Every structure is written in structure tokens, then in C-alpha cells.
PDB file of C-alpha atoms in Angstrom:
ATOM      1  CA  MET A  29     -16.724 108.561 -28.987  1.00 61.00           C
ATOM      2  CA  TRP A  30     -14.314 106.205 -30.767  1.00 64.00           C
ATOM      3  CA  GLN A  31     -11.652 106.369 -28.052  1.00 72.00           C
ATOM      4  CA  ARG A  32     -13.674 104.085 -25.773  1.00 83.00           C
ATOM      5  CA  ALA A  33     -13.217 100.341 -26.171  1.00 90.00           C
ATOM      6  CA  GLN A  34     -16.925  99.661 -25.670  1.00 91.00           C
ATOM      7  CA  THR A  35     -17.771 101.846 -28.660  1.00 93.00           C
ATOM      8  CA  LEU A  36     -15.456  99.756 -30.806  1.00 94.00           C
ATOM      9  CA  TYR A  37     -17.004  96.553 -29.455  1.00 96.00           C
ATOM     10  CA  ILE A  38     -20.487  97.756 -30.357  1.00 96.00           C
ATOM     11  CA  ALA A  39     -19.305  98.914 -33.796  1.00 96.00           C
ATOM     12  CA  ILE A  40     -17.717  95.546 -34.587  1.00 96.00           C
ATOM     13  CA  ALA A  41     -20.829  93.717 -33.361  1.00 97.00           C
ATOM     14  CA  THR A  42     -22.971  95.953 -35.585  1.00 97.00           C
ATOM     15  CA  VAL A  43     -20.794  95.225 -38.607  1.00 97.00           C
ATOM     16  CA  LEU A  44     -20.906  91.470 -37.950  1.00 97.00           C
ATOM     17  CA  ILE A  45     -24.688  91.463 -37.767  1.00 97.00           C
ATOM     18  CA  ALA A  46     -24.976  93.788 -40.799  1.00 96.00           C
ATOM     19  CA  VAL A  47     -22.801  91.400 -42.839  1.00 97.00           C
ATOM     20  CA  MET A  48     -25.386  88.700 -42.195  1.00 96.00           C
ATOM     21  CA  PHE A  49     -27.897  90.609 -44.354  1.00 96.00           C
ATOM     22  CA  PHE A  50     -25.746  89.753 -47.378  1.00 95.00           C
ATOM     23  CA  SER A  51     -24.442  86.354 -46.269  1.00 94.00           C
ATOM     24  CA  VAL A  52     -25.477  82.818 -47.006  1.00 93.00           C
ATOM     25  CA  LYS A  53     -26.625  80.870 -43.961  1.00 92.00           C
ATOM     26  CA  ALA A  54     -26.173  77.421 -45.421  1.00 89.00           C
ATOM     27  CA  VAL A  55     -25.834  75.483 -48.627  1.00 89.00           C
ATOM     28  CA  ILE A  56     -27.783  72.370 -49.562  1.00 85.00           C
ATOM     29  CA  PRO A  57     -25.365  70.117 -51.462  1.00 82.00           C
ATOM     30  CA  ALA A  58     -26.217  69.385 -55.055  1.00 77.00           C
ATOM     31  CA  SER A  59     -27.632  66.046 -55.979  1.00 76.00           C
ATOM     32  CA  GLU A  60     -26.784  64.497 -59.330  1.00 71.00           C
ATOM     33  CA  GLY A  61     -27.419  66.954 -62.115  1.00 60.00           C
ATOM     34  CA  ASN A  62     -28.733  69.727 -59.839  1.00 72.00           C
ATOM     35  CA  SER A  63     -26.994  72.872 -58.667  1.00 72.00           C
ATOM     36  CA  GLN A  64     -26.529  73.578 -54.989  1.00 83.00           C
ATOM     37  CA  GLU A  65     -29.136  75.692 -53.233  1.00 84.00           C
ATOM     38  CA  GLU A  66     -28.101  78.617 -51.033  1.00 88.00           C
ATOM     39  CA  LEU A  67     -30.159  79.549 -47.990  1.00 89.00           C
ATOM     40  CA  ARG A  68     -29.932  83.226 -47.035  1.00 93.00           C
ATOM     41  CA  TYR A  69     -30.796  84.827 -43.733  1.00 93.00           C
ATOM     42  CA  THR A  70     -32.983  87.419 -45.424  1.00 93.00           C
ATOM     43  CA  ALA A  71     -35.082  84.780 -47.192  1.00 92.00           C
ATOM     44  CA  TYR A  72     -36.656  83.687 -43.900  1.00 91.00           C
ATOM     45  CA  LEU A  73     -38.769  86.492 -42.389  1.00 94.00           C
ATOM     46  CA  PRO A  74     -38.122  85.786 -38.660  1.00 93.00           C
ATOM     47  CA  TYR A  75     -34.353  85.880 -39.239  1.00 95.00           C
ATOM     48  CA  LEU A  76     -34.733  89.115 -41.172  1.00 95.00           C
ATOM     49  CA  ILE A  77     -36.761  90.702 -38.371  1.00 96.00           C
ATOM     50  CA  LEU A  78     -34.220  89.633 -35.740  1.00 96.00           C
ATOM     51  CA  LEU A  79     -31.343  90.974 -37.837  1.00 97.00           C
ATOM     52  CA  ILE A  80     -33.103  94.323 -38.282  1.00 97.00           C
ATOM     53  CA  VAL A  81     -33.866  94.584 -34.546  1.00 97.00           C
ATOM     54  CA  ILE A  82     -30.315  93.689 -33.508  1.00 97.00           C
ATOM     55  CA  THR A  83     -28.794  96.114 -35.997  1.00 97.00           C
ATOM     56  CA  ALA A  84     -31.140  98.884 -34.857  1.00 97.00           C
ATOM     57  CA  PHE A  85     -30.357  98.327 -31.157  1.00 97.00           C
ATOM     58  CA  ASN A  86     -26.621  98.253 -31.822  1.00 96.00           C
ATOM     59  CA  PHE A  87     -26.810 101.363 -34.003  1.00 96.00           C
ATOM     60  CA  ILE A  88     -28.793 103.228 -31.344  1.00 96.00           C
ATOM     61  CA  ALA A  89     -26.312 102.138 -28.662  1.00 95.00           C
ATOM     62  CA  LEU A  90     -23.432 103.215 -30.874  1.00 93.00           C
ATOM     63  CA  ASN A  91     -24.846 106.726 -31.175  1.00 93.00           C
ATOM     64  CA  ALA A  92     -25.980 107.080 -27.547  1.00 91.00           C
ATOM     65  CA  PHE A  93     -22.480 107.427 -26.109  1.00 85.00           C
ATOM     66  CA  LYS A  94     -23.425 110.608 -24.212  1.00 88.00           C
ATOM     67  CA  PHE A  95     -26.165 108.779 -22.323  1.00 91.00           C
ATOM     68  CA  ARG A  96     -24.369 105.839 -20.745  1.00 90.00           C
ATOM     69  CA  VAL A  97     -27.325 104.250 -18.972  1.00 93.00           C
ATOM     70  CA  PHE A  98     -29.432 104.330 -22.143  1.00 95.00           C
ATOM     71  CA  GLN A  99     -26.472 102.986 -24.112  1.00 94.00           C
ATOM     72  CA  MET A 100     -26.062 100.124 -21.668  1.00 95.00           C
ATOM     73  CA  ARG A 101     -29.773  99.260 -21.753  1.00 96.00           C
ATOM     74  CA  THR A 102     -29.932  99.181 -25.546  1.00 97.00           C
ATOM     75  CA  THR A 103     -26.767  97.082 -25.657  1.00 96.00           C
ATOM     76  CA  VAL A 104     -28.327  94.633 -23.182  1.00 97.00           C
ATOM     77  CA  LEU A 105     -31.430  94.405 -25.381  1.00 97.00           C
ATOM     78  CA  ALA A 106     -29.242  93.830 -28.444  1.00 97.00           C
ATOM     79  CA  ALA A 107     -27.376  91.087 -26.583  1.00 97.00           C
ATOM     80  CA  ILE A 108     -30.609  89.353 -25.556  1.00 97.00           C
ATOM     81  CA  VAL A 109     -31.992  89.376 -29.098  1.00 97.00           C
ATOM     82  CA  THR A 110     -28.597  88.238 -30.445  1.00 97.00           C
ATOM     83  CA  LEU A 111     -28.643  85.335 -28.000  1.00 97.00           C
ATOM     84  CA  ALA A 112     -32.115  84.387 -29.230  1.00 96.00           C
ATOM     85  CA  LEU A 113     -30.895  84.459 -32.835  1.00 96.00           C
ATOM     86  CA  GLN A 114     -27.876  82.301 -32.011  1.00 96.00           C
ATOM     87  CA  ILE A 115     -30.024  79.768 -30.154  1.00 96.00           C
ATOM     88  CA  TRP A 116     -32.397  79.633 -33.115  1.00 94.00           C
ATOM     89  CA  LEU A 117     -29.468  79.033 -35.478  1.00 93.00           C
ATOM     90  CA  ALA A 118     -28.149  76.289 -33.181  1.00 92.00           C
ATOM     91  CA  VAL A 119     -31.543  74.582 -33.188  1.00 92.00           C
ATOM     92  CA  ASP A 120     -31.601  74.784 -36.993  1.00 89.00           C
ATOM     93  CA  PHE A 121     -28.102  73.311 -37.103  1.00 88.00           C
ATOM     94  CA  VAL A 122     -29.014  70.383 -34.860  1.00 88.00           C
ATOM     95  CA  SER A 123     -32.303  69.677 -36.609  1.00 88.00           C
ATOM     96  CA  THR A 124     -30.940  69.488 -40.172  1.00 79.00           C
ATOM     97  CA  HIS A 125     -29.046  66.194 -39.623  1.00 69.00           C
ATOM     98  CA  SER A 126     -26.107  66.934 -41.954  1.00 72.00           C
ATOM     99  CA  VAL A 127     -28.346  67.662 -44.942  1.00 78.00           C
ATOM    100  CA  VAL A 128     -27.289  71.305 -44.931  1.00 83.00           C
ATOM    101  CA  ASN A 129     -23.772  72.729 -44.801  1.00 86.00           C
ATOM    102  CA  PHE A 130     -23.746  75.815 -42.588  1.00 89.00           C
ATOM    103  CA  ARG A 131     -21.373  78.684 -43.336  1.00 91.00           C
ATOM    104  CA  ILE A 132     -19.100  80.538 -40.925  1.00 93.00           C
ATOM    105  CA  SER A 133     -21.595  83.414 -40.744  1.00 94.00           C
ATOM    106  CA  ALA A 134     -23.758  81.206 -38.515  1.00 93.00           C
ATOM    107  CA  VAL A 135     -21.404  81.972 -35.593  1.00 95.00           C
ATOM    108  CA  PHE A 136     -21.402  85.751 -36.153  1.00 96.00           C
ATOM    109  CA  PRO A 137     -24.198  86.246 -33.583  1.00 97.00           C
ATOM    110  CA  ALA A 138     -22.100  84.425 -30.957  1.00 97.00           C
ATOM    111  CA  ILE A 139     -19.141  86.699 -31.645  1.00 97.00           C
ATOM    112  CA  ALA A 140     -21.425  89.767 -31.607  1.00 97.00           C
ATOM    113  CA  LEU A 141     -22.907  88.571 -28.304  1.00 97.00           C
ATOM    114  CA  ILE A 142     -19.448  88.329 -26.728  1.00 97.00           C
ATOM    115  CA  LEU A 143     -18.603  91.819 -28.003  1.00 97.00           C
ATOM    116  CA  ASP A 144     -21.888  93.204 -26.653  1.00 97.00           C
ATOM    117  CA  VAL A 145     -21.217  91.694 -23.222  1.00 97.00           C
ATOM    118  CA  MET A 146     -17.714  93.205 -23.215  1.00 96.00           C
ATOM    119  CA  ALA A 147     -19.239  96.573 -24.164  1.00 95.00           C
ATOM    120  CA  ILE A 148     -21.796  96.287 -21.357  1.00 95.00           C
ATOM    121  CA  ARG A 149     -19.020  95.688 -18.846  1.00 95.00           C
ATOM    122  CA  GLY A 150     -17.098  98.712 -20.152  1.00 93.00           C
ATOM    123  CA  ILE A 151     -20.144 100.958 -20.044  1.00 93.00           C
ATOM    124  CA  ALA A 152     -20.940  99.801 -16.501  1.00 93.00           C
ATOM    125  CA  ALA A 153     -17.370 100.598 -15.451  1.00 91.00           C
ATOM    126  CA  ASP A 154     -17.701 104.090 -16.963  1.00 89.00           C
ATOM    127  CA  ILE A 155     -20.960 104.650 -15.096  1.00 89.00           C
ATOM    128  CA  LEU A 156     -19.328 103.646 -11.809  1.00 90.00           C
ATOM    129  CA  VAL A 157     -16.364 105.958 -12.410  1.00 88.00           C
ATOM    130  CA  ALA A 158     -18.642 108.878 -13.288  1.00 84.00           C
ATOM    131  CA  ASP A 159     -20.755 108.272 -10.181  1.00 82.00           C
ATOM    132  CA  SER A 160     -17.706 108.129  -7.909  1.00 84.00           C
ATOM    133  CA  VAL A 161     -16.322 111.361  -9.384  1.00 81.00           C
ATOM    134  CA  ASN A 162     -19.678 113.069  -8.847  1.00 78.00           C
ATOM    135  CA  ARG A 163     -19.736 111.900  -5.232  1.00 78.00           C
ATOM    136  CA  LEU A 164     -16.225 113.253  -4.671  1.00 75.00           C
ATOM    137  CA  ARG A 165     -17.130 116.593  -6.221  1.00 76.00           C
ATOM    138  CA  SER A 166     -20.296 116.929  -4.181  1.00 76.00           C
ATOM    139  CA  SER A 167     -18.533 115.980  -0.942  1.00 71.00           C
ATOM    140  CA  ARG A 168     -15.796 118.578  -1.589  1.00 66.00           C
ATOM    141  CA  LYS A 169     -18.329 121.314  -2.219  1.00 67.00           C
ATOM    142  CA  HIS A 170     -20.241 120.316   0.884  1.00 64.00           C
ATOM    143  CA  HIS A 171     -17.035 120.143   2.935  1.00 62.00           C
ATOM    144  CA  ARG A 172     -15.894 123.649   1.865  1.00 61.00           C
ATOM    145  CA  ARG A 173     -19.178 125.221   2.932  1.00 59.00           C
ATOM    146  CA  LYS A 174     -18.783 124.099   6.528  1.00 56.00           C
TER     147      LYS A 174
END
């Protein structure tokens, strides 16, 4: 399981998204006499739902290493939802007009998306190799019978 690069990619992507549950999205600078306000991902319900869905898809893909096609499909779904989350964060970033200071965790979905795409490519390569080996085996068996 862990000897495949795509498994490591999915694991790192899962950890990055899981870290966002405990991270601060942005900080509103303090005005005179006030303390700064921290905005968390889990405080906003749509972000929380997206984080749960992405983590679940990545966790399922991480444990479905015996079923490559299923693993690839769940990784694709995780990548699509991660892209949606990153676009939503980008829209929030553009719409705040420098009132809010975003933290580095706001780019974690982009990194997780890149890792998911790399995992998808690795899983697809494994599927192609397995299919070609099966074709060779079946052609040998068929050739010996003649």
C-alpha cells in the first residue's frame, strides 16, 4: 500500500485538508483598543461541509488501494471538490479588499489538488500496466492451446 507514490500523494493531500479543520483562515487586524479577530474554516458551515467531504473522499481513496478504478474515481471526486473549495477561497480573497489577512492555509487546497492530480495519473498508469499484463497472460494461454 505505502510503496506506491500515489498512495503517498493521497495521504499528504488528506493531511493537508485535515489540518485545515484546526487552522485559521484569516485574521481581521485589530483596530485601536480591540483585539484581532480570527476566522476559522470550521466556523463557516459550507467550508466545514466541503472539508468533511474532501477528507472523506481522500480517506476512502487511501484505503481502496486494491480497487484501482474505484480509487481513481474517488480521487477525481476529491480533486473536483478541492478545486471548488480553492475557487471559493480565491473569491473570498478577492472580495475582502485587504481588510482581512489570509493565512498560508488558504493555499492548502491548491497543494492538495496538485497532489490528487499526481495520484490520479499514477493510478491510471497502474491500471494500464495491469491491463497490459492481463492481455499478455490471456494471449499466452490462448496461444498455448492452439
